[in-house]
mmCIF file of C-alpha atoms and ligand atoms in Angstrom:
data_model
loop_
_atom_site.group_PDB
_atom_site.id
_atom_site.type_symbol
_atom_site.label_atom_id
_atom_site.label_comp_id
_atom_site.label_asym_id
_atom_site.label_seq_id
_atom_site.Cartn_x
_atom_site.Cartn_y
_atom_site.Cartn_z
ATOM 1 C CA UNK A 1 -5.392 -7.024 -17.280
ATOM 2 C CA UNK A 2 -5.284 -10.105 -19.543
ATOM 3 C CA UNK A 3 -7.336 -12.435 -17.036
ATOM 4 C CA UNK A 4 -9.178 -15.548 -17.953
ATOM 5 C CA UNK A 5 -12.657 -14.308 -17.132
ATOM 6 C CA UNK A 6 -13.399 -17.118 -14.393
ATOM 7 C CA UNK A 7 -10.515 -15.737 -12.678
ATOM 8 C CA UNK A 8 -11.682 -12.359 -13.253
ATOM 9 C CA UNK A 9 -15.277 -12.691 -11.710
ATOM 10 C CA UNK A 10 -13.684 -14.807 -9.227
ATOM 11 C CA UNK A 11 -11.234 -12.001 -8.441
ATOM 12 C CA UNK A 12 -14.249 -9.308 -8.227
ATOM 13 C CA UNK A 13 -16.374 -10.824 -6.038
ATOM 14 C CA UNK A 14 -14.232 -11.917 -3.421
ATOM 15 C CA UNK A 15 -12.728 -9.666 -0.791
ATOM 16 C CA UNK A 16 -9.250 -8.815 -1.468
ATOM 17 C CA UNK A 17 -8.486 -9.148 2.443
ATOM 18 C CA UNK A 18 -10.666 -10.663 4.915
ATOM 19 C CA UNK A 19 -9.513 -10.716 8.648
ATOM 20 C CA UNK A 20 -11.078 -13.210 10.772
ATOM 21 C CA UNK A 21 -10.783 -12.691 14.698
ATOM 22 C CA UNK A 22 -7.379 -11.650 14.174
ATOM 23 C CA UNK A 23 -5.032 -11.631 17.380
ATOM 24 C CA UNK A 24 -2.035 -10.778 17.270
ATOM 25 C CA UNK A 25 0.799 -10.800 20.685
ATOM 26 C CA UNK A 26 3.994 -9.987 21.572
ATOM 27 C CA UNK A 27 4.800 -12.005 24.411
ATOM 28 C CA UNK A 28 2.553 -10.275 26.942
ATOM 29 C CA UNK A 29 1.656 -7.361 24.556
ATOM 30 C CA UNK A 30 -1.459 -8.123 22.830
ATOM 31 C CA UNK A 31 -1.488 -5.489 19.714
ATOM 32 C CA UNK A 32 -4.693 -6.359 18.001
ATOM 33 C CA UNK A 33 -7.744 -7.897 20.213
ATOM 34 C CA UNK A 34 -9.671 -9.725 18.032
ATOM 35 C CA UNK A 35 -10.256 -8.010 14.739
ATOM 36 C CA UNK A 36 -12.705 -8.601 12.293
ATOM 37 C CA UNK A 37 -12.298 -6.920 8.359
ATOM 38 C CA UNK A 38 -13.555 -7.238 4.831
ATOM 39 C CA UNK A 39 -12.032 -5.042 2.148
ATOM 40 C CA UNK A 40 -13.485 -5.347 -1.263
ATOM 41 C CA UNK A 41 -11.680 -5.186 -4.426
ATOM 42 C CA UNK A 42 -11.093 -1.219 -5.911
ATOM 43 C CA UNK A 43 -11.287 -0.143 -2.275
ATOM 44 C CA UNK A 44 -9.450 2.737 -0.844
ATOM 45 C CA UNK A 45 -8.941 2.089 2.957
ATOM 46 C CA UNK A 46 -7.327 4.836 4.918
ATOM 47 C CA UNK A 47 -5.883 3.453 8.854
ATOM 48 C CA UNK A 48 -5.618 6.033 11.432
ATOM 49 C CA UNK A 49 -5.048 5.728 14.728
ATOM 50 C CA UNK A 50 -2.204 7.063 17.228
ATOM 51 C CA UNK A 51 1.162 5.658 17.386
ATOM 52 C CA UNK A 52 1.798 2.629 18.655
ATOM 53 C CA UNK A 53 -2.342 1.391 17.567
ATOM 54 C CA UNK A 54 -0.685 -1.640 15.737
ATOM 55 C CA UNK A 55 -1.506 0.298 11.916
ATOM 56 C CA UNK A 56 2.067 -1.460 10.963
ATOM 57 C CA UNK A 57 1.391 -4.656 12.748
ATOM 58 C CA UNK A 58 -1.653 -5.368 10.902
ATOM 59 C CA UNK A 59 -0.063 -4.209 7.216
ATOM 60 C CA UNK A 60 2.502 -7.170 8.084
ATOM 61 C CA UNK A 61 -0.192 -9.425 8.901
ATOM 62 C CA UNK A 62 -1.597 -8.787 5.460
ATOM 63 C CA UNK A 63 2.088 -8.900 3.922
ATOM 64 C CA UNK A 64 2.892 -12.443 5.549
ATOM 65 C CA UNK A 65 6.037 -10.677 7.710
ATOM 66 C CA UNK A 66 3.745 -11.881 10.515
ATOM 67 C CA UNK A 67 1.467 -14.418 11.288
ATOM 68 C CA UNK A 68 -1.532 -13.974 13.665
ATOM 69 C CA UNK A 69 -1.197 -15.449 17.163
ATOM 70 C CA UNK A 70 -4.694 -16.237 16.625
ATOM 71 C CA UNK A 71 -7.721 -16.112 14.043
ATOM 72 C CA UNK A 72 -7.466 -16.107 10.201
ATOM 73 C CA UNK A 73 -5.807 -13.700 7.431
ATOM 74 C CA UNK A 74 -6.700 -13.987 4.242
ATOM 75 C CA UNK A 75 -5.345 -11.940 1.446
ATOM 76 C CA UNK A 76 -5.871 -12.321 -2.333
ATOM 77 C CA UNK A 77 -7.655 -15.646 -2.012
ATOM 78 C CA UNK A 78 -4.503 -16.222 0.063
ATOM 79 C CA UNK A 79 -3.832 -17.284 4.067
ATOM 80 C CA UNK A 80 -0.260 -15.536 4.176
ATOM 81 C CA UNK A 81 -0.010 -17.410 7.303
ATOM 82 C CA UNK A 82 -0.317 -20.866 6.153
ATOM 83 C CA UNK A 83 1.699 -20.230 2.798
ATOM 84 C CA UNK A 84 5.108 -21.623 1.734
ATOM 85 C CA UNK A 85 7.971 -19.337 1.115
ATOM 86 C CA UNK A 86 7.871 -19.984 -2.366
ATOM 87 C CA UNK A 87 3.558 -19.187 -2.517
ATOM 88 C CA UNK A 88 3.940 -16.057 -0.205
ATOM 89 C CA UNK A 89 7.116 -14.529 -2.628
ATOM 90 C CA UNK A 90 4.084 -15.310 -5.020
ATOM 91 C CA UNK A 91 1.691 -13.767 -3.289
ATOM 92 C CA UNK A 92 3.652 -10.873 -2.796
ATOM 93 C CA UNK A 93 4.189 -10.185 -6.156
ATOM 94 C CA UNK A 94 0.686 -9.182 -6.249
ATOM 95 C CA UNK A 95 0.877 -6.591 -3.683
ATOM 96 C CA UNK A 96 2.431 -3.160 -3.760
ATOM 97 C CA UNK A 97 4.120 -1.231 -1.300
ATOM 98 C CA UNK A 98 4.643 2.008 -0.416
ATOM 99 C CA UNK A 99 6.825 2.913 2.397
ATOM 100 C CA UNK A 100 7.299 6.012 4.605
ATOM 101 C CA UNK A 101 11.391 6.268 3.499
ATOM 102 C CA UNK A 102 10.874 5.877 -0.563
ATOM 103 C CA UNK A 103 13.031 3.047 -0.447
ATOM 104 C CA UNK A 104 15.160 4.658 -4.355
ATOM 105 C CA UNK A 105 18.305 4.777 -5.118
ATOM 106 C CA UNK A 106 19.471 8.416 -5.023
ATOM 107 C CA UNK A 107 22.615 8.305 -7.759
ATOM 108 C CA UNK A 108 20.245 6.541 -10.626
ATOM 109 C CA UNK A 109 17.595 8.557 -12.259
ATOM 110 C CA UNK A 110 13.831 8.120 -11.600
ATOM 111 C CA UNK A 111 13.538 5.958 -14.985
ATOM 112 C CA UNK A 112 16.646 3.605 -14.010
ATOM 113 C CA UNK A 113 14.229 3.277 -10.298
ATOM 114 C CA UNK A 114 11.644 2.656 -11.800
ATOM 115 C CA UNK A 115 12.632 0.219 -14.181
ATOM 116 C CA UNK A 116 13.633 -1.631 -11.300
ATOM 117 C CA UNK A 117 10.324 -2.129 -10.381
ATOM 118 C CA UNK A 118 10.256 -4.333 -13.330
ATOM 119 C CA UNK A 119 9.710 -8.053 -12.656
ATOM 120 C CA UNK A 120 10.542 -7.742 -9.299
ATOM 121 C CA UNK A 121 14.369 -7.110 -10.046
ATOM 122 C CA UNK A 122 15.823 -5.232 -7.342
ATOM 123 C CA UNK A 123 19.305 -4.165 -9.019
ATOM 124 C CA UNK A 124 19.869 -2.616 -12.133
ATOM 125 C CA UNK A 125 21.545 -4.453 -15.052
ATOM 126 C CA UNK A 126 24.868 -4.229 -15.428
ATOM 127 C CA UNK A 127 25.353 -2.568 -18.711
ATOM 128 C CA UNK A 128 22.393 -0.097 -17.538
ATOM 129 C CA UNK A 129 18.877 0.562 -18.328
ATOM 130 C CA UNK A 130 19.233 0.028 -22.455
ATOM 131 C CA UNK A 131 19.990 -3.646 -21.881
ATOM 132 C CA UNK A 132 15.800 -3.882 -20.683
ATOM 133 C CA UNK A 133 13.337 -4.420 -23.083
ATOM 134 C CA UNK A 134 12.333 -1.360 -25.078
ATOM 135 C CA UNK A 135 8.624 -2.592 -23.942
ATOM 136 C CA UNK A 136 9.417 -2.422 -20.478
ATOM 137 C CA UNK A 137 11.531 1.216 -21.000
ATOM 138 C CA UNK A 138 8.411 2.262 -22.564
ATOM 139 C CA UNK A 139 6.278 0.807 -19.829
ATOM 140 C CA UNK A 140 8.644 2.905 -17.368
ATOM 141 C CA UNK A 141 8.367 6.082 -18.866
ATOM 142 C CA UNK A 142 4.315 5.627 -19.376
ATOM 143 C CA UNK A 143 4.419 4.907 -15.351
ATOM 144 C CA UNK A 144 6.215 7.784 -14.607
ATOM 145 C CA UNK A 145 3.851 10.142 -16.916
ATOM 146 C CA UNK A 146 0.647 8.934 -14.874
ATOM 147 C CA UNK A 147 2.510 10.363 -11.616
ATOM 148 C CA UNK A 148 3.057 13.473 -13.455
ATOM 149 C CA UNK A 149 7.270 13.063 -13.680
ATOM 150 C CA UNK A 150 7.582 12.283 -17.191
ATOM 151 C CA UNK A 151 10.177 15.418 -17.519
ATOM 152 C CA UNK A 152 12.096 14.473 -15.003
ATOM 153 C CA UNK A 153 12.467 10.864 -15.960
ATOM 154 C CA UNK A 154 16.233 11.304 -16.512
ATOM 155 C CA UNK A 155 17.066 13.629 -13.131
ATOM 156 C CA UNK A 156 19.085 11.494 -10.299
ATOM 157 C CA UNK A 157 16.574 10.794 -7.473
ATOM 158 C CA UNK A 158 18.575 12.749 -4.768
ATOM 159 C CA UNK A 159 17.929 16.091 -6.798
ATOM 160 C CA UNK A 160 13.832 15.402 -6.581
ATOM 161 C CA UNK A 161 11.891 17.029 -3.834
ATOM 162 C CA UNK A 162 10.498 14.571 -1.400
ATOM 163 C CA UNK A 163 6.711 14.313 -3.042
ATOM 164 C CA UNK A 164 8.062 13.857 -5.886
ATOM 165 C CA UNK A 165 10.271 10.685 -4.597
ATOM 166 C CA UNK A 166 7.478 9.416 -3.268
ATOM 167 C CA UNK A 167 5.727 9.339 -6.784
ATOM 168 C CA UNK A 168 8.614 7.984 -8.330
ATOM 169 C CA UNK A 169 8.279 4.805 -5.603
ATOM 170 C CA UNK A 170 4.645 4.783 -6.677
ATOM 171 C CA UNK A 171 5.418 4.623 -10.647
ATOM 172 C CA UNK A 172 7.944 2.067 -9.742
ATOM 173 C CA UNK A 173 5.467 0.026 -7.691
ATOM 174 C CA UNK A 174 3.207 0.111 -10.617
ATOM 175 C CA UNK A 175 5.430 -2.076 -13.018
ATOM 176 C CA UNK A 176 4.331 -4.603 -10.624
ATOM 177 C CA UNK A 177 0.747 -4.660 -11.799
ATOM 178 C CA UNK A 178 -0.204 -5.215 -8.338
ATOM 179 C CA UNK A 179 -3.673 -6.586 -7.210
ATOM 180 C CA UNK A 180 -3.175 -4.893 -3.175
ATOM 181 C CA UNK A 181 -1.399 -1.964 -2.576
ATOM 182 C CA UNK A 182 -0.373 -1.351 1.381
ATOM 183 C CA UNK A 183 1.436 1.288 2.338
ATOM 184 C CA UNK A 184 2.767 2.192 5.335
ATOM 185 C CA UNK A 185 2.345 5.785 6.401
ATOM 186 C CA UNK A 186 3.688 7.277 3.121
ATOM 187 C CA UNK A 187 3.323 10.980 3.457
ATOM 188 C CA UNK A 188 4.714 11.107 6.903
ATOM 189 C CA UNK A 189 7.928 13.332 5.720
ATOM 190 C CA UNK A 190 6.202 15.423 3.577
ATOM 191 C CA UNK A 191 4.592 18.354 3.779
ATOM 192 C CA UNK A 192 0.557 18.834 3.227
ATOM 193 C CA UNK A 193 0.847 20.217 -0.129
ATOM 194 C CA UNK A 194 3.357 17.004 -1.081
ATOM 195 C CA UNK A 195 1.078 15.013 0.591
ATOM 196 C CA UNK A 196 -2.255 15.984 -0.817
ATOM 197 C CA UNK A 197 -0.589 15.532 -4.043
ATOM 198 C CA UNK A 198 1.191 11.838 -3.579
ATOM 199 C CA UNK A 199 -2.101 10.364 -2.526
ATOM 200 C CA UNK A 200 -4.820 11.650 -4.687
ATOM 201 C CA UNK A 201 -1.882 10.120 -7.658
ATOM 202 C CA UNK A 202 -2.398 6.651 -5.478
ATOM 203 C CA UNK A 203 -6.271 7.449 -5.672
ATOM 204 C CA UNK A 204 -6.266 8.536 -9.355
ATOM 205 C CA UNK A 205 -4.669 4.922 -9.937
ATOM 206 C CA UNK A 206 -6.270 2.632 -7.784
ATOM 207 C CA UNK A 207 -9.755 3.816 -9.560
ATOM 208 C CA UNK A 208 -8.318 3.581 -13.038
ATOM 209 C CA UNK A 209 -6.347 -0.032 -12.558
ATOM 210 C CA UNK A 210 -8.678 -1.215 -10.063
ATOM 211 C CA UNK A 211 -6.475 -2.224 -7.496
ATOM 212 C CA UNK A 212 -7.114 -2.240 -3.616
ATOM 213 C CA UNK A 213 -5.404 -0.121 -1.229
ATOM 214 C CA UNK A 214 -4.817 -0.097 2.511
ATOM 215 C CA UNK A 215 -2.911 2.965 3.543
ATOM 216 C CA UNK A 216 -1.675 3.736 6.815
ATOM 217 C CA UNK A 217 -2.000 7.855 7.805
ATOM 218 C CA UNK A 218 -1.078 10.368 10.730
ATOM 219 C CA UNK A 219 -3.034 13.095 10.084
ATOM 220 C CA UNK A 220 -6.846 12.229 10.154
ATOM 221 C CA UNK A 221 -7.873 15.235 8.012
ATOM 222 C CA UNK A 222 -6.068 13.683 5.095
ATOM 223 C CA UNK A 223 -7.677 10.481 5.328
ATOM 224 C CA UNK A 224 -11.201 12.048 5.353
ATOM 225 C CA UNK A 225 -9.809 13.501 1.832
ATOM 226 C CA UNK A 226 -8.529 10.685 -0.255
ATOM 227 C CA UNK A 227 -9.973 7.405 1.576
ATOM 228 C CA UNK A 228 -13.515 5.510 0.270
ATOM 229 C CA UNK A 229 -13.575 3.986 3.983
ATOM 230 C CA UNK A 230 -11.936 4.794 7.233
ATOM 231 C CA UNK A 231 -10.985 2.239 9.913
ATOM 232 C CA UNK A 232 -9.922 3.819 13.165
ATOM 233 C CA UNK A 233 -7.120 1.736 15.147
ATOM 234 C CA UNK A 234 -7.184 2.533 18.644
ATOM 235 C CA UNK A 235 -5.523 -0.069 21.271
ATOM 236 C CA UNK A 236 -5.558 -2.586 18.774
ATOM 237 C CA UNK A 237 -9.215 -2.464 18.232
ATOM 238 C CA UNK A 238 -10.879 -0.554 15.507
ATOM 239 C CA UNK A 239 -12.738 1.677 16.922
ATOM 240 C CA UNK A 240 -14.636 2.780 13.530
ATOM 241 C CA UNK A 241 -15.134 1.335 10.388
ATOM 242 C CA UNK A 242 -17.307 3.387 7.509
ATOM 243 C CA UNK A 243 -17.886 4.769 4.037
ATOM 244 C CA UNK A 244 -15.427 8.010 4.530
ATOM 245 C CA UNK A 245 -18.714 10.156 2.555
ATOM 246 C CA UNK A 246 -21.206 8.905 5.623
ATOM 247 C CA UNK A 247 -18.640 9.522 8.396
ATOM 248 C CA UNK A 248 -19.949 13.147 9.967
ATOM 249 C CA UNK A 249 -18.877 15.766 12.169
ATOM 250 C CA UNK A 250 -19.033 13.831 15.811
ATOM 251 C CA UNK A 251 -17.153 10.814 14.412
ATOM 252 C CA UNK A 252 -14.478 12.767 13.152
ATOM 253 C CA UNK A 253 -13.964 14.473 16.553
ATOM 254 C CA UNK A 254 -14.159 10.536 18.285
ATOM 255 C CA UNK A 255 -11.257 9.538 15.292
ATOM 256 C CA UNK A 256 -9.129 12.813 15.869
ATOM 257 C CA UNK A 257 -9.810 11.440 19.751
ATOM 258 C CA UNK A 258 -8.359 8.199 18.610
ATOM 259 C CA UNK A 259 -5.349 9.874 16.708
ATOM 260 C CA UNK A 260 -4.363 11.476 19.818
ATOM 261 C CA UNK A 261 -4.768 8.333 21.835
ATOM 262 C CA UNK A 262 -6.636 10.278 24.584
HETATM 263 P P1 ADP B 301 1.623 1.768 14.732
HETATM 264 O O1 ADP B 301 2.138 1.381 13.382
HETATM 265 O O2 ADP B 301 0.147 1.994 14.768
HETATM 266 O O3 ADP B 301 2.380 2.917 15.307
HETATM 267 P P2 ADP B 301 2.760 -0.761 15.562
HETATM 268 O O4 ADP B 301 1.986 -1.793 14.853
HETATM 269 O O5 ADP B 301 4.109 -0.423 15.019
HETATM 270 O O6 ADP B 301 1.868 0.542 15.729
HETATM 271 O O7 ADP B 301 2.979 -1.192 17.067
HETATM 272 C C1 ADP B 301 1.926 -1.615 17.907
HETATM 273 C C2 ADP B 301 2.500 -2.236 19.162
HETATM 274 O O8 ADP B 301 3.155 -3.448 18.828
HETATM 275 C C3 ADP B 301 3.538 -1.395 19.881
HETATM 276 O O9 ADP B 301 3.314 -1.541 21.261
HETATM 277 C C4 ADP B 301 4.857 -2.012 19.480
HETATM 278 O O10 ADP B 301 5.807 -1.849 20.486
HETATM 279 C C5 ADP B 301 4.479 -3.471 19.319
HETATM 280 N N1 ADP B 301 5.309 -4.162 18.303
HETATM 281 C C6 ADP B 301 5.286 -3.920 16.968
HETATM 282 N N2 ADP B 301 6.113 -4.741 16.308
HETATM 283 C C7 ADP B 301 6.703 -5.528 17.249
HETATM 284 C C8 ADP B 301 7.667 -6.584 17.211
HETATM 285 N N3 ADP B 301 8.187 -7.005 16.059
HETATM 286 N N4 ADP B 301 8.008 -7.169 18.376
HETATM 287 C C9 ADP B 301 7.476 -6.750 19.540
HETATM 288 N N5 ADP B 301 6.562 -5.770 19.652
HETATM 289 C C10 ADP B 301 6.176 -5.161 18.536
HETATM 290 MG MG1 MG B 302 3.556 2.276 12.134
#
């Protein structure tokens, strides 16, 4: 982080996302009733709720893929709503993401996918991944060590198990030096042990870089695990909102109630 420190305190102190009476409709579906949120800087925000809640709905909000039918998003300092295309591709080079399907490309190796989380580029160079920077190759390959797939840097995607494609995404993601990171259900194909493992890597990072992260999940019990805070979706309204450490036994049965949209 090379920061001016203005921008730095600036940065720390105000809330990475702020959501302000947020409606948001679908002709007659109303998704989200009026939501109010503040998520600080370094926090580690886990979404549950059923299918269907509107956990995706609101991750777009924050992303700028949709704007709020009423009320105020904020993001980064940021209204996504009100932003030009050129100031929301800005603003989105600030913020992560982490999808359910890994989004690689299964014929290049993890270090040619992750390299292409360099800058933004989407496609790999022609001539291949010696014609980047040796700064940025070495960038890559330090990525891919803090998700624990240094050795496999030059295996083709394809051949890696699904947790471990999922960490590759995340190492790529990382080039990005992202501020947010949202991500959208991302352990929903793998298995518990996979998934254990994929987010306490996203944990491990967001404490040491700093960044925020608002992660969609399934299963509840997982979210109790890994999260600093759980907000509870249910009908569009969140139903919950704590410290995950303060959350006890009876709230976890009214948030597995929620998960099952009873
Ligand atoms: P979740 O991610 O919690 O499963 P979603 O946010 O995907 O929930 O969906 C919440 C509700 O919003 C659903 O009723 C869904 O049909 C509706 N919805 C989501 N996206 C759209 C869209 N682009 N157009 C119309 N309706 C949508
Ligand atoms: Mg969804």
């Amino acid at each position: 982080m090379t920061l001016e420190k203005p921008a730095a305190e600036t940065a720390q102190h105000s809330p990475s996302i702020t959501l302000d009476r947020v409606v948001k409709r679908f002709g007659d579906n109303t998704v989200l009733h009026g939501v109010d949120l503040q998520i600080h800087p370094g926090e580690f925000i886990a979404l549950v709720g059923p299918s269907g809640a509107g956990k995706s709905t609101l991750l777009r909000l924050l992303n700028g893929s949709h704007s709020p039918t009423e009320g105020h998003v904020r993001v980064l300092d940021r209204e996504p709503a009100r932003c030009s295309r050129r100031e929301l591709r800005r603003l989105r080079t600030e913020i992560g993401f982490v999808f359910q399907q890994f989004g690689l490309v299964g014929r290049l190796t993890a270090l040619e996918n992750v390299l292409m989380g360099a800058l933004g580029s989407l496609s790999m160079p022609r001539y291949g991944i010696m014609t980047y920077p040796k700064q940025l190759r070495e960038r890559a390959v330090e990525n891919l060590e803090r998700v624990g797939l240094v050795d496999q840097r030059f295996q083709r995607c394809d051949t890696l198990s699904g947790g471990q494609q999922q960490r590759v995404a995340i190492a790529r993601m990382l080039m990005q030096d992202a501020r947010l990171v949202l991500a959208d259900e991302p352990v929903a194909s793998l298995d518990p042990a996979a998934s254990i493992s994929v987010l306490e890597t996203l944990k491990k990072l967001s404490a040491e870089d700093g960044f925020t992260v608002v992660c969609s999940l399934h299963q509840v019990d997982l979210a109790l695990q890994v999260s600093d805070r759980i907000v509870a979706v249910r009908d569009g309204q969140f139903i919950l909102d704590k410290p995950t450490h303060t959350t006890d036994e009876p709230e976890i049965r009214a948030i597995y109630q929620a998960h099952r949209g009873a």
